Short mmCIF file of C-alpha atoms in Angstrom, two decimals:
data_model
loop_
_atom_site.label_atom_id
_atom_site.label_comp_id
_atom_site.label_asym_id
_atom_site.label_seq_id
_atom_site.Cartn_x
_atom_site.Cartn_y
_atom_site.Cartn_z
CA SER A 1 -4.93 8.44 -14.52
CA GLN A 2 -7.09 6.68 -12.02
CA GLU A 3 -7.87 8.35 -8.71
CA LEU A 4 -9.51 6.95 -5.62
CA GLU A 5 -11.36 9.10 -3.16
CA GLN A 6 -12.06 7.81 0.31
CA SER A 7 -14.59 9.12 2.75
CA PRO A 8 -14.60 10.02 5.47
CA GLN A 9 -10.99 11.06 5.98
CA SER A 10 -11.26 10.24 9.65
CA LEU A 11 -13.80 8.60 11.87
CA ILE A 12 -14.21 8.31 15.61
CA VAL A 13 -16.74 5.76 16.81
CA GLN A 14 -17.71 4.31 20.12
CA GLU A 15 -16.88 0.70 20.72
CA GLY A 16 -19.72 -1.52 19.60
CA LYS A 17 -20.99 0.82 16.90
CA ASN A 18 -21.15 0.03 13.20
CA LEU A 19 -19.36 2.13 10.60
CA THR A 20 -18.88 2.39 6.86
CA ILE A 21 -15.95 3.67 4.82
CA ASN A 22 -16.41 4.48 1.14
CA CYS A 23 -14.02 4.40 -1.78
CA THR A 24 -14.98 5.97 -5.11
CA SER A 25 -12.96 5.55 -8.27
CA SER A 26 -12.66 7.97 -11.19
CA LYS A 27 -12.57 4.97 -13.56
CA THR A 28 -13.92 1.43 -13.73
CA LEU A 29 -12.28 -0.77 -11.16
CA TYR A 30 -10.56 -3.92 -12.38
CA GLY A 31 -9.59 -4.96 -8.90
CA LEU A 32 -10.29 -3.23 -5.62
CA TYR A 33 -8.25 -4.00 -2.52
CA TRP A 34 -8.78 -3.04 1.07
CA TYR A 35 -5.80 -2.77 3.37
CA LYS A 36 -5.42 -1.79 7.00
CA GLN A 37 -2.40 0.03 8.34
CA LYS A 38 -1.43 0.32 11.97
CA TYR A 39 1.25 2.71 13.12
CA GLY A 40 4.68 1.19 12.79
CA GLU A 41 3.44 -1.67 10.65
CA GLY A 42 3.01 -2.41 7.02
CA LEU A 43 -0.23 -2.73 5.16
CA ILE A 44 -2.29 -5.74 6.09
CA PHE A 45 -4.36 -7.16 3.25
CA LEU A 46 -8.04 -7.43 4.14
CA MET A 47 -10.01 -8.25 1.00
CA MET A 48 -10.04 -8.04 -2.75
CA LEU A 49 -13.10 -7.52 -4.95
CA GLN A 50 -13.26 -7.91 -8.69
CA LYS A 51 -16.79 -8.56 -9.85
CA GLY A 52 -19.59 -6.04 -9.93
CA GLY A 53 -21.93 -6.63 -7.01
CA GLU A 54 -19.37 -8.78 -5.21
CA GLU A 55 -19.41 -8.88 -1.43
CA LYS A 56 -16.89 -10.48 0.90
CA SER A 57 -16.75 -10.80 4.66
CA HIS A 58 -14.08 -11.62 7.15
CA GLU A 59 -14.97 -11.71 10.81
CA LYS A 60 -16.81 -8.42 11.39
CA ILE A 61 -15.64 -6.67 8.23
CA THR A 62 -17.67 -6.71 5.01
CA ALA A 63 -16.59 -5.16 1.73
CA LYS A 64 -18.79 -4.60 -1.31
CA LEU A 65 -18.16 -3.53 -4.87
CA ASP A 66 -21.07 -1.86 -6.64
CA GLU A 67 -22.53 -3.19 -9.87
CA LYS A 68 -20.90 -0.47 -11.94
CA LYS A 69 -17.53 -1.26 -10.39
CA GLN A 70 -16.74 2.31 -9.47
CA GLN A 71 -17.44 2.34 -5.78
CA SER A 72 -16.64 0.11 -2.86
CA SER A 73 -17.65 0.24 0.77
CA LEU A 74 -16.12 -1.32 3.84
CA HIS A 75 -18.46 -1.97 6.72
CA ILE A 76 -17.42 -2.87 10.24
CA THR A 77 -20.00 -4.31 12.57
CA ALA A 78 -19.76 -3.86 16.33
CA SER A 79 -16.41 -2.06 16.20
CA GLN A 80 -13.66 -2.92 18.66
CA PRO A 81 -10.47 -1.11 19.65
CA SER A 82 -8.56 -3.64 17.54
CA HIS A 83 -10.25 -2.21 14.46
CA ALA A 84 -8.51 1.14 14.93
CA GLY A 85 -6.05 2.10 12.23
CA ILE A 86 -5.90 3.57 8.76
CA TYR A 87 -7.96 1.86 6.10
CA LEU A 88 -6.74 2.20 2.54
CA CYS A 89 -8.44 1.21 -0.65
CA GLY A 90 -6.23 0.38 -3.59
CA ALA A 91 -7.01 -0.36 -7.21
CA ASP A 92 -5.20 -1.99 -10.09
CA SER A 93 -4.07 0.92 -12.21
CA TYR A 94 -4.14 -1.03 -15.45
CA SER A 95 -6.56 -3.60 -16.80
CA SER A 96 -3.89 -6.26 -17.26
CA GLY A 97 -0.22 -6.94 -16.85
CA ASN A 98 1.92 -6.04 -13.90
CA THR A 99 -0.04 -3.46 -12.09
CA PRO A 100 1.03 -1.31 -9.21
CA LEU A 101 -1.78 -0.10 -7.03
CA VAL A 102 -3.26 3.33 -6.92
CA PHE A 103 -4.33 4.15 -3.37
CA GLY A 104 -6.87 6.42 -1.79
CA LYS A 105 -5.65 8.77 0.91
CA GLY A 106 -6.93 6.55 3.66
CA THR A 107 -9.52 6.75 6.40
CA ARG A 108 -8.23 7.01 9.95
CA LEU A 109 -10.47 5.07 12.32
CA SER A 110 -10.40 5.54 16.08
CA VAL A 111 -12.54 3.37 18.34
CA ILE A 112 -13.16 4.69 21.82
CA ALA A 113 -14.31 2.67 24.80
CA ASP H 6 8.27 -16.46 8.91
CA THR H 7 7.95 -12.91 7.64
CA ALA H 8 6.62 -12.89 4.10
CA VAL H 9 8.00 -9.50 3.02
CA SER H 10 10.80 -8.05 5.11
CA GLN H 11 12.59 -4.75 4.91
CA THR H 12 15.75 -3.46 6.53
CA PRO H 13 16.34 -1.19 8.21
CA LYS H 14 13.06 -0.37 9.89
CA TYR H 15 14.26 3.12 10.79
CA LEU H 16 16.86 5.23 9.03
CA VAL H 17 18.00 8.65 10.19
CA THR H 18 20.64 10.33 8.09
CA GLN H 19 22.08 13.65 7.03
CA MET H 20 21.26 15.48 3.83
CA GLY H 21 23.61 14.58 1.02
CA ASN H 22 24.31 11.05 2.22
CA ASP H 23 23.73 7.89 0.18
CA LYS H 24 21.67 5.11 1.74
CA SER H 25 20.13 1.78 0.80
CA ILE H 26 17.00 -0.02 1.88
CA LYS H 27 16.73 -3.76 1.40
CA CYS H 28 13.65 -5.83 0.70
CA GLU H 29 13.23 -9.58 0.60
CA GLN H 30 10.19 -11.74 0.00
CA ASN H 31 9.89 -15.46 0.62
CA LEU H 32 6.53 -15.91 -1.11
CA GLY H 33 7.94 -17.02 -4.44
CA HIS H 34 6.47 -13.97 -6.15
CA ASP H 35 7.65 -12.69 -9.53
CA THR H 36 6.85 -9.04 -9.08
CA MET H 37 8.12 -6.58 -6.51
CA TYR H 38 7.34 -2.93 -5.89
CA TRP H 39 8.53 0.12 -4.03
CA TYR H 40 5.97 2.59 -2.71
CA LYS H 41 6.50 5.89 -0.93
CA GLN H 42 4.14 7.11 1.77
CA ASP H 43 4.46 10.81 2.48
CA SER H 44 3.73 12.72 5.66
CA LYS H 45 0.06 12.95 4.71
CA LYS H 46 -0.07 9.16 4.50
CA PHE H 47 -0.52 9.22 0.74
CA LEU H 48 0.88 6.03 -0.75
CA LYS H 49 2.31 6.17 -4.27
CA ILE H 50 4.06 3.68 -6.51
CA MET H 51 7.70 4.35 -7.32
CA PHE H 52 8.95 1.25 -9.11
CA SER H 53 7.79 -2.16 -10.19
CA TYR H 54 10.05 -5.08 -11.10
CA ASN H 55 9.07 -8.35 -12.72
CA ASN H 56 11.59 -11.19 -12.80
CA LYS H 57 14.41 -8.77 -12.02
CA GLU H 58 13.43 -6.41 -14.83
CA LEU H 59 12.19 -2.87 -14.36
CA ILE H 60 8.58 -2.66 -15.52
CA ILE H 61 7.31 0.59 -14.10
CA ASN H 62 9.26 3.69 -13.18
CA GLU H 63 7.02 6.49 -12.09
CA THR H 64 8.16 10.08 -11.90
CA VAL H 65 10.93 9.54 -9.43
CA PRO H 66 14.23 11.48 -9.32
CA ASN H 67 17.11 9.50 -10.77
CA ARG H 68 18.78 9.73 -7.36
CA PHE H 69 16.61 6.70 -6.60
CA SER H 70 17.92 3.52 -8.16
CA PRO H 71 16.27 0.17 -7.55
CA LYS H 72 18.29 -3.00 -7.93
CA SER H 73 17.01 -6.54 -8.11
CA PRO H 74 19.81 -9.11 -7.72
CA ASP H 75 17.26 -11.93 -7.91
CA LYS H 76 13.49 -12.43 -7.88
CA ALA H 77 13.31 -12.48 -4.11
CA HIS H 78 15.10 -9.18 -3.54
CA LEU H 79 14.49 -5.60 -4.55
CA ASN H 80 16.75 -3.01 -2.98
CA LEU H 81 16.39 0.74 -3.15
CA HIS H 82 19.46 2.92 -3.25
CA ILE H 83 19.12 6.65 -2.75
CA ASN H 84 21.92 9.07 -3.60
CA SER H 85 22.39 12.59 -2.28
CA LEU H 86 19.48 12.43 0.12
CA GLU H 87 17.28 15.51 0.41
CA LEU H 88 14.94 16.67 3.15
CA GLY H 89 11.94 15.90 0.93
CA ASP H 90 12.96 12.25 0.77
CA SER H 91 11.80 11.82 4.36
CA ALA H 92 8.91 9.37 4.19
CA VAL H 93 8.00 5.77 4.82
CA TYR H 94 9.07 3.44 2.04
CA PHE H 95 7.17 0.22 1.55
CA CYS H 96 8.21 -2.79 -0.42
CA ALA H 97 5.54 -5.14 -1.75
CA SER H 98 5.38 -8.28 -3.84
CA SER H 99 2.82 -10.22 -5.83
CA LEU H 100 2.48 -12.87 -8.45
CA ALA H 101 2.77 -11.56 -11.98
CA GLY H 102 -0.27 -10.31 -13.82
CA GLY H 103 -3.13 -8.04 -13.01
CA GLY H 104 -5.51 -8.82 -10.19
CA GLU H 105 -2.94 -10.40 -7.93
CA THR H 106 -2.91 -9.40 -4.28
CA GLN H 107 0.13 -7.43 -3.17
CA TYR H 108 1.72 -8.19 0.16
CA PHE H 109 3.51 -5.37 1.89
CA GLY H 110 6.57 -5.17 4.08
CA PRO H 111 6.54 -3.33 7.41
CA GLY H 112 8.01 -0.16 5.92
CA THR H 113 11.24 1.77 6.39
CA ARG H 114 10.91 5.12 8.09
CA LEU H 115 13.47 7.46 6.56
CA LEU H 116 14.24 10.77 8.18
CA VAL H 117 16.65 13.11 6.46
CA LEU H 118 18.08 15.86 8.67
#
């Protein structure tokens, strides 16, 4: 079965600093999703990557999928307190059909002023 | 309008009781899911339904019974609640097929005393 490993498990950064969260898969990724979770809320979809080498950006968040489609990184530029939360990577657990997501254990991000 | 909604948001109950959690999506999606997030924030698939039919049933005790009265609803009924059932339960929905983004509800925080 597919497993996703995220690193680091937790991260404390000063406001304004850049940071990177990594997600490594035990198998080839057919679809890689990044979600953000704030306490008391559901998962908020950030981005989805499918093609090797793909890169997507939204505001100050950039996600990349490596060429081999086994690793993804999420980069936040000039972090703000609003970026704080738990970041989860999720992957399609099958290559086709109705696929639930397999999730990493999350990276807890704290941004301090 | 909330895309994926769950009720109740919080549920505190005694061991041995039977309880239900409701989920509704207004996105016109064909596929709905139930995930469980444990105390360590690890998110795992429980069930997946497509067009009211059970597609995926992971290793979940048969005390958990999902019911989908129509495509827009997927309810979770839990019999004889146990302490270990305490967790956050998330409902999600997506279009059918692999590679479709899943949209999550806000979660139901279940505490079994």
